[in-house]
Short mmCIF file of C-alpha atoms in Angstrom, two decimals:
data_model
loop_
_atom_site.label_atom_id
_atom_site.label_comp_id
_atom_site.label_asym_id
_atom_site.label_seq_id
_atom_site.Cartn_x
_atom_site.Cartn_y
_atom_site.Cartn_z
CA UNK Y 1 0.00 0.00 0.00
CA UNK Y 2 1.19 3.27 -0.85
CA UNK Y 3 2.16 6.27 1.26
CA UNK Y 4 -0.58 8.23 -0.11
CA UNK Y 5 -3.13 5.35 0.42
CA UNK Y 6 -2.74 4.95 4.00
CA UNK Y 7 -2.71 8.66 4.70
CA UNK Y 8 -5.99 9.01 3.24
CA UNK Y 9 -7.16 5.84 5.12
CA UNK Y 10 -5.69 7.68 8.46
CA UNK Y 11 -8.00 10.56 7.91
CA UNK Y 12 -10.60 9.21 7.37
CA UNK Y 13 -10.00 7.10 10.38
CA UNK Y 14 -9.74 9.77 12.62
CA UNK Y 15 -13.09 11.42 10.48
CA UNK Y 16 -15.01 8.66 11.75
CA UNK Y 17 -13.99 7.73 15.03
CA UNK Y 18 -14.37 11.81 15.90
CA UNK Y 19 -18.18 11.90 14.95
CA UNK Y 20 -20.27 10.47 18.57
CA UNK Y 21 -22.97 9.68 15.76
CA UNK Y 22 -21.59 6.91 13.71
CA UNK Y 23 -20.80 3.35 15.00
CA UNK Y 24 -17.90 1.68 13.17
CA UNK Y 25 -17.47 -1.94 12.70
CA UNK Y 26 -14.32 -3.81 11.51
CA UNK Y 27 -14.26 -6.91 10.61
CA UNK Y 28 -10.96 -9.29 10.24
CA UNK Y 29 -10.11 -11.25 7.18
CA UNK Y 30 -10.90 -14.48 8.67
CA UNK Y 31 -14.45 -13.22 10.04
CA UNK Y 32 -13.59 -14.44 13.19
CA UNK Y 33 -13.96 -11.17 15.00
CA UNK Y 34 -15.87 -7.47 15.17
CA UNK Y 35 -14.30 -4.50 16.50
CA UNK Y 36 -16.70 -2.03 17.20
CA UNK Y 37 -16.09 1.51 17.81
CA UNK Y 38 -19.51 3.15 19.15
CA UNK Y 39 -21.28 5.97 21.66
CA UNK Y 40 -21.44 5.15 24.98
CA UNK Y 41 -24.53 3.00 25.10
CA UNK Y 42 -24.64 4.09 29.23
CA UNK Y 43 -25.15 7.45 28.05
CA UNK Y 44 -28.23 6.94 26.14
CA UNK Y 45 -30.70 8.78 28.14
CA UNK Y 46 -28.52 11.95 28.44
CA UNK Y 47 -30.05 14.66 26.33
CA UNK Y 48 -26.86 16.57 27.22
CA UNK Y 49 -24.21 15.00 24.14
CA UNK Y 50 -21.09 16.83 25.69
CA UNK Y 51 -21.56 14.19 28.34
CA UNK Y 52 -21.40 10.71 25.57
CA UNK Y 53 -18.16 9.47 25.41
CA UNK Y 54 -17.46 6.54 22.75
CA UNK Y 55 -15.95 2.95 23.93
CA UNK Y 56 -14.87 0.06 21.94
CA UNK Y 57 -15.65 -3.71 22.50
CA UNK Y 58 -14.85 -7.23 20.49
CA UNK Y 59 -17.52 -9.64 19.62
CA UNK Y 60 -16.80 -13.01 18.57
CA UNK Y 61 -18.53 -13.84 15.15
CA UNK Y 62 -17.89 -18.08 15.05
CA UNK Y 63 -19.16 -18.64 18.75
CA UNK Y 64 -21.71 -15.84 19.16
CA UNK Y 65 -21.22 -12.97 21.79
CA UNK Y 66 -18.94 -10.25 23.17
CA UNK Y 67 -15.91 -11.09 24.28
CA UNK Y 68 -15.54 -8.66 27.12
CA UNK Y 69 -17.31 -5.48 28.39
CA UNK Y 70 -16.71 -1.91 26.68
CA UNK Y 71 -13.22 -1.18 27.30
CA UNK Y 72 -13.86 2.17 28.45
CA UNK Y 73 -13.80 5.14 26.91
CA UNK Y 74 -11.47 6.93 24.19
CA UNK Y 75 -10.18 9.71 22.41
CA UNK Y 76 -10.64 9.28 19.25
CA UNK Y 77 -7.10 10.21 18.46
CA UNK Y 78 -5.48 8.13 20.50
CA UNK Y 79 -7.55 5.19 18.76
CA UNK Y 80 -7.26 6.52 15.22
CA UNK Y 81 -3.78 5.30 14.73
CA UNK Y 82 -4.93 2.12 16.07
CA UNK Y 83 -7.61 1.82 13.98
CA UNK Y 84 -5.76 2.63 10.61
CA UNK Y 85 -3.08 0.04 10.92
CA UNK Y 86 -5.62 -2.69 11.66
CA UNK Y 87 -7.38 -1.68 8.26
CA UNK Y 88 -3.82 -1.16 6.79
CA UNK Y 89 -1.64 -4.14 7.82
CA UNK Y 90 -3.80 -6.62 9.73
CA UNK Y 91 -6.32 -6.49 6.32
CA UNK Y 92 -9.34 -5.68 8.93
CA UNK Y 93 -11.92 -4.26 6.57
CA UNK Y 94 -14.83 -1.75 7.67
CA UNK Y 95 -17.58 -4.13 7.76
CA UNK Y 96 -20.26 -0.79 8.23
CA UNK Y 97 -20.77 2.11 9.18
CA UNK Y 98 -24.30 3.25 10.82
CA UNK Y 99 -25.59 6.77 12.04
CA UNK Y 100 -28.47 5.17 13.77
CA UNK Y 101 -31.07 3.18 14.55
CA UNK Y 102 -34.95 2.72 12.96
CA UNK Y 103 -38.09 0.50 13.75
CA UNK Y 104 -40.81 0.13 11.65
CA UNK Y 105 -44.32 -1.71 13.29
CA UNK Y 106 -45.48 -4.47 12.33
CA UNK Y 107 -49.40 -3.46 13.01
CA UNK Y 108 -49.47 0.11 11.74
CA UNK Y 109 -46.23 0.82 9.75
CA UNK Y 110 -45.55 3.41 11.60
CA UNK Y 111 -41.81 4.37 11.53
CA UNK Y 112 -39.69 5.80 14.32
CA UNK Y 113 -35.64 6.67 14.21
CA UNK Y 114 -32.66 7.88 16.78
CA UNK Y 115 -29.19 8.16 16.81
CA UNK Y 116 -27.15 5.54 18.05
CA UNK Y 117 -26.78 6.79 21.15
CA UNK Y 118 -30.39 6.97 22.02
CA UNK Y 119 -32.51 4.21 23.87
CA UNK Y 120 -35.18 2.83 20.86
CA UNK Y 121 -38.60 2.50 21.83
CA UNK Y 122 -40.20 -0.62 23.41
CA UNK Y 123 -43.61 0.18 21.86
CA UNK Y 124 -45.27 1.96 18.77
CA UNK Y 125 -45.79 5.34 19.72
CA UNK Y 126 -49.00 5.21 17.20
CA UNK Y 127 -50.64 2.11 18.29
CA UNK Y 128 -48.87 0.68 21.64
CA UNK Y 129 -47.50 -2.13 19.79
CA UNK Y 130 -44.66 -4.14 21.53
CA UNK Y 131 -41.59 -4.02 19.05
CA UNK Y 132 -39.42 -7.62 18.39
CA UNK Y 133 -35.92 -7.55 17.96
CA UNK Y 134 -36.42 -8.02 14.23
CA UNK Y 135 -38.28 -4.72 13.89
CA UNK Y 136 -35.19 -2.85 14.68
CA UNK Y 137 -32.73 -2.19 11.61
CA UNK Y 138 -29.32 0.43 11.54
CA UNK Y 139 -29.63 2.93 9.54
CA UNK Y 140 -26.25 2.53 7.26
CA UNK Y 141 -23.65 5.79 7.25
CA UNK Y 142 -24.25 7.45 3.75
#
């Protein structure tokens, strides 16, 4: 890989892992594992957002589940160089990029969206409907 190459892939590292709206996943070349780069998921009820900081956490795609608990949280510059030699030498590859969530009901169709920082709803705010798991899709990074 070129100089030039990876210097564009380091900004837009640090591009992404700077916005508190986007949730980054990387995937290795084997599939075996997801790193994902996301909001603080404790901070979800805050309507304050210079209080959500952004962790990182491994999930294990063969066996099912996470691996451990968010790590914490991080600057985002600190990670970015992190983040741009896994895509550059260790051939991880962004596996997506969402902005946030949306469920449609089942019942009414009614449609209802949030960043990814933001609790989803239980029920249809239309018709009280209880949402499944399946009703819930990420709204992919354009």
């Amino acid at each position: 890989m070129s100089t030039e190459s990876s210097e564009v892939i380091r900004k837009q590292v640090e591009q992404y892992l700077s916005n508190k709206d986007l949730e980054i996943e990387l995937e290795d070349a084997n599939k075996e594992y997801t790193i994902i780069y996301s909001t603080n998921i404790l901070a979800q009820e805050s309507d304050d957002t210079s209080k959500l900081t952004r962790n990182y956490w491994i999930n294990q795609n063969k066996n099912g589940g996470q691996i451990s608990s968010p790590w914490g949280s991080y600057e985002h510059v600190q990670q970015s160089s992190l983040v741009a030699n896994l895509l550059i030498f260790a051939k991880y590859k962004i596996k997506s990029i969402t902005k946030g969530w949306k469920l449609i009901c089942q019942k009414c169709g009614s449609e209802q969206q949030g960043p990814i920082w933001r609790n989803s709803l239980k029920s249809c705010e239309q018709c009280g409907t209880q949402y499944r798991p399946e009703d819930k899709a990420k709204i992919p990074a354009q």
